[in-house]
Short mmCIF file of C-alpha atoms and ligand atoms in Angstrom, two decimals:
data_model
loop_
_atom_site.label_atom_id
_atom_site.label_comp_id
_atom_site.label_asym_id
_atom_site.label_seq_id
_atom_site.Cartn_x
_atom_site.Cartn_y
_atom_site.Cartn_z
CA MET A 21 -130.99 -18.32 37.12
CA ASN A 22 -131.17 -21.78 35.43
CA GLU A 23 -132.94 -21.78 32.36
CA ASN A 24 -133.45 -25.62 32.44
CA GLU A 25 -135.81 -25.10 35.12
CA GLY A 26 -138.41 -24.14 32.61
CA THR A 27 -140.41 -20.98 31.82
CA TYR A 28 -141.87 -18.41 34.36
CA LEU A 29 -145.30 -17.53 33.50
CA VAL A 30 -146.54 -14.18 34.74
CA THR A 31 -150.18 -13.41 34.74
CA GLY A 32 -151.48 -9.70 35.22
CA ALA A 33 -148.17 -8.57 33.53
CA THR A 34 -149.96 -5.64 31.90
CA GLY A 35 -150.84 -4.56 35.45
CA ARG A 36 -148.97 -2.91 38.00
CA VAL A 37 -147.51 -5.64 40.29
CA GLY A 38 -147.49 -8.42 37.39
CA GLY A 39 -145.50 -5.72 35.32
CA GLN A 40 -143.00 -5.39 38.03
CA VAL A 41 -142.55 -9.02 38.39
CA ALA A 42 -141.87 -9.58 34.68
CA ARG A 43 -139.34 -6.62 34.69
CA GLN A 44 -137.61 -7.75 37.92
CA LEU A 45 -137.26 -11.42 36.65
CA LEU A 46 -135.57 -9.99 33.47
CA ASP A 47 -133.31 -7.83 35.69
CA ALA A 48 -132.35 -10.86 37.76
CA GLY A 49 -131.17 -12.33 34.46
CA ALA A 50 -134.15 -14.66 33.50
CA THR A 51 -134.40 -15.19 29.79
CA ASN A 52 -137.40 -17.44 29.94
CA VAL A 53 -140.24 -15.10 31.06
CA ARG A 54 -143.75 -15.44 29.41
CA ALA A 55 -146.53 -13.21 30.14
CA LEU A 56 -150.38 -14.29 29.78
CA VAL A 57 -152.36 -11.45 28.35
CA ARG A 58 -155.93 -11.14 27.12
CA ASP A 59 -154.95 -8.68 24.29
CA PRO A 60 -151.54 -9.11 22.86
CA SER A 61 -151.92 -6.15 20.54
CA ALA A 62 -152.62 -3.80 23.51
CA ALA A 63 -149.88 -5.21 25.87
CA ARG A 64 -146.80 -2.90 26.33
CA LEU A 65 -144.34 -5.27 27.80
CA PRO A 66 -140.43 -5.02 28.00
CA ALA A 67 -138.56 -6.65 25.26
CA GLY A 68 -137.39 -10.07 26.39
CA VAL A 69 -140.76 -11.06 27.55
CA GLU A 70 -142.75 -13.65 25.41
CA VAL A 71 -146.30 -12.59 25.09
CA VAL A 72 -148.93 -15.51 25.00
CA ARG A 73 -152.80 -14.77 24.57
CA GLY A 74 -154.82 -16.41 27.28
CA ASP A 75 -157.81 -15.61 29.65
CA LEU A 76 -157.88 -16.84 33.25
CA SER A 77 -161.63 -17.10 33.10
CA ASP A 78 -161.50 -19.44 30.26
CA ALA A 79 -159.54 -22.76 30.88
CA ALA A 80 -159.49 -23.78 27.30
CA SER A 81 -157.52 -20.59 26.36
CA LEU A 82 -154.55 -21.53 28.67
CA ASP A 83 -152.92 -24.45 27.06
CA ALA A 84 -150.32 -22.68 24.97
CA ALA A 85 -149.39 -20.24 27.73
CA LEU A 86 -148.70 -23.11 30.11
CA ASP A 87 -146.59 -25.14 27.71
CA GLY A 88 -143.12 -25.63 29.37
CA VAL A 89 -143.99 -23.53 32.41
CA THR A 90 -142.78 -24.65 35.89
CA ARG A 91 -143.53 -21.46 37.97
CA VAL A 92 -146.34 -19.08 37.88
CA PHE A 93 -146.97 -15.58 39.30
CA LEU A 94 -150.69 -15.52 39.62
CA VAL A 95 -152.82 -12.38 39.65
CA TRP A 96 -156.35 -13.58 39.85
CA PRO A 97 -159.05 -11.45 38.61
CA THR A 98 -161.06 -12.21 41.88
CA LEU A 99 -164.81 -11.67 41.34
CA GLN A 100 -164.84 -11.75 37.67
CA ALA A 101 -163.45 -15.31 37.39
CA ASP A 102 -164.64 -16.87 40.88
CA ALA A 103 -166.87 -19.27 39.15
CA VAL A 104 -164.19 -20.90 37.19
CA ALA A 105 -161.55 -20.74 39.90
CA PRO A 106 -161.75 -24.49 40.89
CA ARG A 107 -161.39 -25.65 37.38
CA VAL A 108 -158.64 -23.23 36.15
CA LEU A 109 -156.66 -23.48 39.40
CA ALA A 110 -156.57 -27.20 39.24
CA LEU A 111 -155.42 -26.99 35.53
CA ILE A 112 -152.61 -24.89 36.41
CA ALA A 113 -151.50 -26.87 39.46
CA ASP A 114 -151.61 -29.93 37.29
CA ARG A 115 -149.24 -28.52 34.78
CA VAL A 116 -146.75 -26.50 36.93
CA ARG A 117 -144.59 -26.97 39.94
CA ARG A 118 -145.06 -23.62 41.81
CA VAL A 119 -147.66 -21.06 42.10
CA VAL A 120 -146.69 -17.57 43.71
CA TYR A 121 -150.22 -16.08 44.38
CA LEU A 122 -150.94 -12.41 44.83
CA SER A 123 -153.39 -12.29 47.59
CA SER A 124 -154.67 -9.88 50.02
CA THR A 125 -154.09 -9.37 53.72
CA GLY A 126 -157.88 -9.47 54.26
CA ALA A 127 -157.78 -13.03 52.88
CA GLY A 128 -156.24 -14.02 56.40
CA ALA A 129 -159.35 -12.94 58.35
CA ALA A 130 -161.34 -15.81 59.98
CA GLU A 131 -164.40 -14.35 58.05
CA PRO A 132 -163.00 -12.13 55.16
CA ASN A 133 -165.01 -8.94 55.45
CA ASP A 134 -165.83 -8.31 51.75
CA PRO A 135 -166.28 -10.19 48.54
CA VAL A 136 -162.78 -9.58 47.15
CA ASN A 137 -161.00 -10.59 50.21
CA ALA A 138 -163.40 -13.80 50.32
CA SER A 139 -162.43 -14.37 46.89
CA HIS A 140 -158.71 -14.27 47.65
CA ALA A 141 -159.41 -16.73 50.55
CA ARG A 142 -161.10 -19.26 48.40
CA VAL A 143 -158.20 -19.29 45.69
CA GLU A 144 -155.60 -19.57 48.55
CA HIS A 145 -157.69 -22.71 49.85
CA ILE A 146 -157.79 -24.23 46.46
CA LEU A 147 -154.02 -23.79 45.86
CA ARG A 148 -153.35 -25.23 49.32
CA GLU A 149 -155.18 -28.36 48.63
CA SER A 150 -153.85 -28.74 45.01
CA GLY A 151 -150.55 -30.36 45.68
CA VAL A 152 -148.77 -27.59 43.93
CA GLU A 153 -145.96 -25.72 45.88
CA TRP A 154 -147.48 -22.39 46.74
CA THR A 155 -146.50 -19.02 48.37
CA PHE A 156 -148.89 -16.30 49.13
CA VAL A 157 -147.95 -12.77 48.78
CA ARG A 158 -150.75 -11.01 50.60
CA GLY A 159 -150.75 -7.35 49.96
CA GLY A 160 -152.07 -4.49 52.12
CA GLY A 161 -153.54 -1.51 50.28
CA PHE A 162 -151.55 -0.93 47.10
CA ALA A 163 -149.92 2.67 46.80
CA GLY A 164 -150.86 2.17 43.08
CA ASN A 165 -154.55 2.74 43.94
CA ASP A 166 -153.61 6.35 44.37
CA LEU A 167 -152.94 6.61 40.71
CA ALA A 168 -156.85 7.13 40.62
CA TRP A 169 -155.97 10.62 41.91
CA ALA A 170 -153.65 11.45 39.02
CA GLU A 171 -156.09 13.33 36.85
CA GLN A 172 -157.17 15.50 39.93
CA VAL A 173 -153.51 16.12 40.83
CA ARG A 174 -152.68 17.21 37.25
CA GLY A 175 -155.74 19.17 36.94
CA GLY A 176 -154.50 21.17 39.85
CA GLY A 177 -155.13 21.76 43.52
CA VAL A 178 -158.02 19.50 44.94
CA VAL A 179 -158.19 15.59 45.49
CA ARG A 180 -161.63 14.59 46.43
CA GLU A 181 -162.03 11.21 48.00
CA GLY A 182 -164.10 9.56 50.96
CA PHE A 183 -162.78 8.95 54.23
CA ALA A 184 -159.84 11.51 54.80
CA GLY A 185 -158.74 9.64 57.90
CA TRP A 186 -158.59 6.22 56.15
CA ARG A 187 -155.26 4.95 57.48
CA ARG A 188 -153.37 2.49 55.28
CA SER A 189 -149.77 1.03 55.27
CA VAL A 190 -149.57 1.49 51.54
CA VAL A 191 -147.20 -0.69 49.67
CA HIS A 192 -145.11 -0.06 46.55
CA GLU A 193 -145.79 -2.60 43.71
CA ALA A 194 -142.03 -3.11 43.47
CA ASP A 195 -141.90 -4.50 46.89
CA LEU A 196 -144.72 -6.96 46.32
CA ALA A 197 -143.05 -8.01 43.16
CA ALA A 198 -139.77 -8.24 44.69
CA VAL A 199 -141.03 -10.62 47.20
CA GLY A 200 -142.86 -12.62 44.68
CA VAL A 201 -139.74 -12.90 42.55
CA ARG A 202 -137.76 -14.28 45.57
CA ALA A 203 -140.55 -16.85 46.02
CA LEU A 204 -140.37 -17.87 42.32
CA THR A 205 -136.49 -17.92 41.92
CA THR A 206 -135.49 -19.66 45.20
CA ASP A 207 -136.74 -22.54 47.07
CA ASP A 208 -136.77 -20.78 50.47
CA HIS A 209 -140.38 -19.66 50.52
CA VAL A 210 -142.40 -22.63 49.51
CA GLY A 211 -145.50 -22.77 51.88
CA ALA A 212 -144.89 -19.23 53.15
CA VAL A 213 -147.58 -16.63 53.69
CA PHE A 214 -146.37 -13.20 53.43
CA ALA A 215 -148.25 -9.98 54.69
CA VAL A 216 -146.43 -7.32 52.54
CA THR A 217 -147.18 -3.85 53.67
CA GLY A 218 -145.47 -0.33 53.31
CA PRO A 219 -143.31 0.96 56.30
CA GLU A 220 -145.72 3.59 57.53
CA VAL A 221 -149.27 4.24 58.19
CA LEU A 222 -150.56 7.27 56.28
CA SER A 223 -154.13 8.69 56.01
CA GLN A 224 -155.53 9.62 52.58
CA ALA A 225 -154.98 13.32 53.35
CA GLU A 226 -151.39 12.70 54.58
CA ARG A 227 -150.68 10.98 51.22
CA VAL A 228 -152.07 13.85 49.33
CA ARG A 229 -149.76 16.07 51.33
CA ILE A 230 -146.71 13.91 50.24
CA ILE A 231 -147.75 13.82 46.59
CA GLY A 232 -147.74 17.69 46.93
CA GLU A 233 -144.32 17.77 48.58
CA VAL A 234 -142.70 15.45 46.03
CA THR A 235 -144.29 17.01 42.92
CA GLY A 236 -144.05 20.53 44.20
CA LEU A 237 -147.67 21.13 43.35
CA ASP A 238 -149.97 22.95 45.61
CA LEU A 239 -152.57 20.28 46.71
CA ARG A 240 -155.49 19.92 49.24
CA PHE A 241 -157.49 17.08 50.08
CA GLU A 242 -161.25 17.44 50.25
CA GLU A 243 -163.49 14.67 51.80
CA GLN A 244 -166.50 13.36 49.68
CA THR A 245 -169.84 13.05 51.13
CA PRO A 246 -170.65 9.29 52.04
CA GLU A 247 -173.16 9.35 48.95
CA GLU A 248 -170.41 10.47 46.67
CA THR A 249 -168.18 7.73 48.08
CA ARG A 250 -170.81 5.14 47.30
CA GLU A 251 -171.30 6.42 43.75
CA ALA A 252 -167.57 6.09 43.13
CA LEU A 253 -167.26 2.50 44.57
CA ARG A 254 -170.25 1.43 42.48
CA THR A 255 -168.02 2.24 39.24
CA TRP A 256 -165.86 -0.99 40.12
CA LEU A 257 -167.56 -3.11 42.78
CA PRO A 258 -170.81 -5.00 42.42
CA GLU A 259 -173.81 -3.31 44.33
CA ASP A 260 -173.84 -5.96 47.23
CA ALA A 261 -170.14 -5.20 47.92
CA VAL A 262 -170.50 -1.60 48.35
CA GLU A 263 -171.85 -1.04 51.95
CA ASP A 264 -169.46 -3.70 53.29
CA THR A 265 -166.54 -1.86 51.81
CA MET A 266 -167.97 1.45 53.22
CA ALA A 267 -168.22 -0.18 56.52
CA GLU A 268 -164.59 -1.45 56.33
CA MET A 269 -163.26 1.99 55.20
CA ALA A 270 -165.14 3.58 58.20
CA THR A 271 -163.45 0.81 60.56
CA MET A 272 -159.96 1.63 59.12
CA THR A 273 -160.27 5.42 60.08
CA ARG A 274 -160.32 3.95 63.61
CA VAL A 275 -158.10 1.05 63.52
CA SER A 276 -154.99 1.44 60.98
CA GLU A 277 -153.68 -1.27 58.84
CA PRO A 278 -150.74 -2.95 60.54
CA VAL A 279 -147.05 -2.36 59.33
CA THR A 280 -145.27 -5.59 58.73
CA ALA A 281 -141.55 -6.66 58.70
CA ASP A 282 -142.02 -9.08 55.79
CA VAL A 283 -140.23 -7.02 53.10
CA ALA A 284 -137.38 -6.52 55.36
CA GLU A 285 -137.29 -10.22 56.34
CA VAL A 286 -137.28 -11.55 52.81
CA LEU A 287 -135.38 -8.76 51.05
CA GLY A 288 -132.95 -7.67 53.76
CA ARG A 289 -133.88 -3.92 53.25
CA PRO A 290 -136.73 -1.88 54.59
CA ALA A 291 -140.07 -1.47 52.43
CA LEU A 292 -139.97 1.40 50.29
CA PRO A 293 -141.69 4.56 51.64
CA TYR A 294 -144.78 6.07 49.94
CA ARG A 295 -142.56 9.19 49.17
CA ARG A 296 -140.39 6.91 47.00
CA TRP A 297 -143.53 5.53 45.28
CA VAL A 298 -144.79 9.03 44.39
CA ALA A 299 -141.22 9.88 42.95
CA ASP A 300 -141.37 6.66 40.82
CA HIS A 301 -144.62 7.92 39.43
CA LEU A 302 -143.86 11.44 38.91
CA ALA A 303 -144.73 11.28 35.22
CA ASP A 304 -148.34 10.22 36.16
CA PHE A 305 -148.91 13.13 38.56
CA LEU A 306 -147.13 15.94 36.88
CA PRO A 307 -149.13 18.14 34.39
CA GLU A 308 -147.97 17.83 30.98
CA ASN A 309 -146.39 21.36 31.29
CA ALA A 310 -143.89 19.79 33.58
CA VAL A 311 -141.86 19.23 30.58
CA SER A 312 -142.33 22.51 28.56
CA GLU A 313 -140.41 22.70 25.36
CA GLY A 314 -138.00 20.03 26.43
CA VAL A 315 -137.29 21.86 29.86
CA PRO A 316 -138.08 19.58 32.80
CA SER A 317 -139.75 20.97 35.85
CA THR A 318 -137.89 21.09 39.10
CA ALA A 319 -139.67 18.19 40.50
CA ARG A 320 -138.60 16.04 37.46
CA VAL A 321 -134.98 17.38 37.89
CA ALA A 322 -135.13 16.45 41.51
CA ALA A 323 -136.50 12.91 40.96
CA GLU A 324 -133.73 12.25 38.26
CA TYR A 325 -131.03 13.69 40.41
CA VAL A 326 -131.91 11.17 43.29
CA ARG A 327 -132.25 8.25 41.08
CA ALA A 328 -128.84 9.17 39.56
CA ILE A 329 -127.03 9.44 42.99
CA GLU A 330 -128.71 6.14 44.00
CA HIS A 331 -127.08 4.43 41.11
CA GLY A 332 -123.66 6.04 42.01
CA ASP A 333 -123.74 7.87 38.80
CA VAL A 334 -122.11 11.19 39.97
CA ARG A 335 -120.65 11.71 36.50
CA ALA A 336 -124.29 12.06 35.12
CA VAL A 337 -125.02 14.70 37.75
CA LEU A 338 -121.92 16.59 36.92
CA ASP A 339 -122.16 16.27 33.09
CA ARG A 340 -125.95 16.51 32.39
CA MET A 341 -127.70 17.96 35.34
CA THR A 342 -125.54 21.03 36.35
CA ALA A 343 -125.51 24.24 34.52
CA PRO A 344 -122.29 25.80 33.28
CA ASP A 345 -122.38 28.43 35.87
CA TYR A 346 -123.22 25.97 38.71
CA VAL A 347 -122.11 27.08 42.20
CA LEU A 348 -121.45 24.84 45.10
CA VAL A 349 -121.56 26.42 48.53
CA ALA A 350 -120.14 24.15 51.04
CA SER A 351 -117.46 24.28 53.89
CA ASP A 352 -114.52 22.30 53.22
CA ASP A 353 -114.16 20.59 56.57
CA MET A 354 -117.93 20.38 57.60
CA VAL A 355 -117.73 22.95 60.27
CA GLY A 356 -115.96 25.91 58.79
CA SER A 357 -117.31 28.92 56.89
CA PRO A 358 -119.03 28.13 53.58
CA VAL A 359 -117.01 28.66 50.42
CA GLU A 360 -118.19 28.86 46.83
CA PHE A 361 -117.03 26.39 44.20
CA GLY A 362 -117.85 25.78 40.70
CA VAL A 363 -118.23 22.32 38.89
CA ASP A 364 -114.57 21.74 39.64
CA GLY A 365 -115.30 22.47 43.17
CA MET A 366 -117.67 19.67 43.32
CA GLU A 367 -115.05 17.14 41.84
CA ARG A 368 -112.46 18.60 44.27
CA ARG A 369 -115.01 18.05 47.17
CA LEU A 370 -115.72 14.52 46.04
CA GLU A 371 -112.13 13.73 46.02
CA ALA A 372 -111.68 15.35 49.60
CA VAL A 373 -114.57 13.32 50.82
CA ALA A 374 -112.97 10.05 49.31
CA GLY A 375 -109.79 11.13 50.90
CA THR A 376 -111.17 11.37 54.49
CA GLY A 377 -112.11 7.74 54.74
CA GLU A 378 -113.88 4.86 53.22
CA ILE A 379 -117.70 5.46 52.45
CA HIS A 380 -119.57 2.17 53.19
CA GLY A 381 -123.03 3.53 52.39
CA VAL A 382 -125.02 6.52 51.30
CA GLU A 383 -128.83 6.65 51.88
CA VAL A 384 -130.57 9.34 49.83
CA ASP A 385 -133.95 10.59 50.84
CA GLU A 386 -136.57 11.46 48.36
CA PRO A 387 -136.54 15.22 47.50
CA LEU A 388 -138.69 17.89 48.89
CA VAL A 389 -139.63 20.37 46.15
CA ARG A 390 -140.81 23.91 46.58
CA GLY A 391 -141.00 26.12 43.50
CA ASP A 392 -137.67 26.27 41.82
CA ARG A 393 -135.82 24.65 44.79
CA PHE A 394 -135.51 21.29 46.14
CA ALA A 395 -133.76 19.75 49.13
CA VAL A 396 -132.28 16.21 49.53
CA ARG A 397 -130.84 14.62 52.73
CA PHE A 398 -127.78 12.26 52.27
CA THR A 399 -126.76 10.03 55.22
CA PHE A 400 -123.34 8.58 55.03
CA VAL A 401 -121.73 5.86 56.91
CA SER A 402 -117.79 5.90 56.60
CA THR A 403 -114.60 4.84 58.23
CA VAL A 404 -112.25 7.61 59.23
CA SER A 405 -109.05 7.03 57.13
CA THR A 406 -106.56 8.51 59.89
CA SER A 407 -107.59 5.26 61.90
CA PRO A 408 -107.01 1.85 60.53
CA ARG A 409 -109.78 0.60 58.02
CA THR A 410 -111.07 -1.36 60.73
CA GLY A 411 -111.34 1.76 62.92
CA PRO A 412 -114.32 3.58 64.13
CA ARG A 413 -117.22 4.08 61.85
CA ARG A 414 -119.11 7.28 61.79
CA ALA A 415 -122.34 8.46 60.45
CA TYR A 416 -123.36 11.82 59.42
CA ALA A 417 -126.01 13.66 57.40
CA GLU A 418 -125.89 16.39 54.86
CA ILE A 419 -128.91 18.43 53.37
CA SER A 420 -128.34 19.99 49.87
CA LEU A 421 -130.48 22.85 48.97
CA PHE A 422 -130.71 23.07 45.07
CA THR A 423 -131.79 25.86 42.90
CA VAL A 424 -132.98 24.87 39.34
CA ARG A 425 -133.17 27.13 36.37
CA THR A 426 -134.36 26.02 32.93
CA GLY A 427 -134.07 22.37 33.96
CA ARG A 428 -130.41 22.45 35.05
CA ILE A 429 -128.97 22.76 38.71
CA VAL A 430 -127.43 26.29 39.15
CA ARG A 431 -126.72 26.33 42.92
CA GLU A 432 -126.23 23.77 45.78
CA GLU A 433 -125.97 24.78 49.22
CA VAL A 434 -124.70 22.06 51.61
CA PHE A 435 -125.59 21.99 55.28
CA HIS A 436 -123.79 19.50 57.44
CA GLN A 437 -124.45 17.48 60.65
CA ARG A 438 -121.36 16.68 62.90
CA PRO A 439 -120.42 12.97 62.46
CA THR A 440 -121.41 10.52 65.37
CA ALA A 441 -119.82 7.30 65.89
CA VAL A 442 -121.69 4.22 64.91
CA ARG A 443 -120.94 0.64 65.82
N1 NAP B 132 -155.35 -2.73 44.85
C1 NAP B 132 -155.25 -3.02 46.04
O1 NAP B 132 -155.05 -2.46 46.99
C2 NAP B 132 -155.08 -4.70 46.30
C3 NAP B 132 -154.72 -5.23 47.69
C4 NAP B 132 -154.51 -6.45 47.97
C5 NAP B 132 -154.84 -7.36 46.78
N2 NAP B 132 -155.02 -6.82 45.64
C6 NAP B 132 -155.28 -7.98 44.37
O2 NAP B 132 -154.06 -7.83 43.59
C7 NAP B 132 -154.52 -8.21 42.26
C8 NAP B 132 -154.06 -7.17 41.19
O3 NAP B 132 -154.68 -5.93 41.56
P1 NAP B 132 -154.28 -4.61 40.83
O4 NAP B 132 -155.20 -3.50 41.28
O5 NAP B 132 -152.92 -4.24 41.07
O6 NAP B 132 -154.44 -4.96 39.16
P2 NAP B 132 -154.01 -4.35 37.95
O7 NAP B 132 -152.90 -3.42 38.17
O8 NAP B 132 -155.17 -3.38 37.48
O9 NAP B 132 -153.89 -5.58 37.04
C9 NAP B 132 -154.81 -6.50 36.77
C10 NAP B 132 -154.22 -7.47 35.75
O10 NAP B 132 -154.97 -8.60 35.61
C11 NAP B 132 -155.23 -8.76 34.28
N3 NAP B 132 -156.62 -9.50 34.08
C12 NAP B 132 -157.72 -9.12 34.37
N4 NAP B 132 -158.73 -10.02 33.98
C13 NAP B 132 -157.98 -10.96 33.67
C14 NAP B 132 -158.33 -12.26 32.96
N5 NAP B 132 -159.74 -12.62 32.90
N6 NAP B 132 -157.49 -13.18 32.46
C15 NAP B 132 -156.13 -12.82 32.59
N7 NAP B 132 -155.61 -11.57 33.11
C16 NAP B 132 -156.61 -10.67 33.63
C17 NAP B 132 -155.24 -7.58 33.60
O11 NAP B 132 -154.75 -7.68 32.32
P3 NAP B 132 -155.49 -7.12 31.00
O12 NAP B 132 -156.63 -6.13 31.46
O13 NAP B 132 -154.47 -6.36 30.36
O14 NAP B 132 -155.99 -8.25 30.29
C18 NAP B 132 -154.13 -6.85 34.32
O15 NAP B 132 -152.90 -7.21 33.86
C19 NAP B 132 -156.04 -8.39 42.38
O16 NAP B 132 -156.34 -9.77 42.51
C20 NAP B 132 -156.45 -7.60 43.70
O17 NAP B 132 -157.52 -8.16 44.27
C21 NAP B 132 -155.20 -5.55 45.37
#
């Protein structure tokens, strides 16, 4: 990342997608990241982000924030700032080289179906005509909207919402941000329009079920009456947008949002599943007693375990997450009778796995949590060492069933699948 190329300005950095963009720019090594915020005293941003006050609905407030900036990640406050959009966007386009704009998939319709999508379409039009380098990261439904359920989830049991069958391919904010960061930091996506969605279509009721599975909480979806749904929409939408939004939601119970391949095409990996989004937001969904007197719940242990394995941090699992009387139940050769080992057995087994060949990749699924137990599936791709390293590759999966006591893993039972050859 070249610092001589000027400063990155991230707007909406106190929000979900903008916050991820700022963090991911830092993770990618940028040292020149600035956030535009309306209230610096309330902004909680990672160390390393320069915070500058400014309001997108007030052109005169943007001067200091734009100083030395070449690339902007733009989160536009839609209806709230529509009237000033032409003036403010012209000012930004005049001062910077590139704008990566967080838009919505609905902005691509010939006649956007609600005022928010129409606002995004107008902003896109202004940017296209402005002469600035632009990229549009159009989002489908954000998984982050489901944080509105957090209080009901924590309160226990029932999530009430309109349109149980409203089917969306909700997207993780980390994916929207990652696509945005690529468009900011490389020259490969100037003039591109991305439709960024999650990898699967899920109804509201299905998403509540997944939140229950990942958190281990016993949850149920209950459909609101249309009048209750209208009331809830009125809390954040202007009156004239409420009926259009109701009609749009009704349509989407019959016609699902599409699933696109844009994340995979830009990032070279599939879009993150909803299950992963829930695991990344466990702290929001779990009741406060999930950590009681310093003892984490099973769901928290499960999420931490998966993150540690994903980071290749097996030591952390051995040292920190297993109890002194931990028992591993596994067969030595994947098909024989199960044998019981202690922590040393896990180390011996890891060595044995390493000795049988070269592991090229491990995929770890999100955990399924029930009571004091959780299950995780691992998929390995390896080369068998008895053949040359260029020899046949094989894939196999294991499911481990863990038992947790007072925040530590006390038992792991491993179930194997026979390896199959892969190309
Ligand atoms: N939610 C969806 O499903 C969805 C789908 C497609 C597109 N979108 C679009 O994505 C964008 C972000 O939505 P979100 O729900 O992710 O938002 P969010 O997390 O609530 O973040 C909104 C951000 O905008 C900032 N902001 C608001 N008014 C501002 C102003 N006048 N000047 C400067 N900053 C201002 C807020 O900062 P402070 O309040 O801290 O100042 C906050 O950081 C919106 O344009 C939305 O229409 C959303």
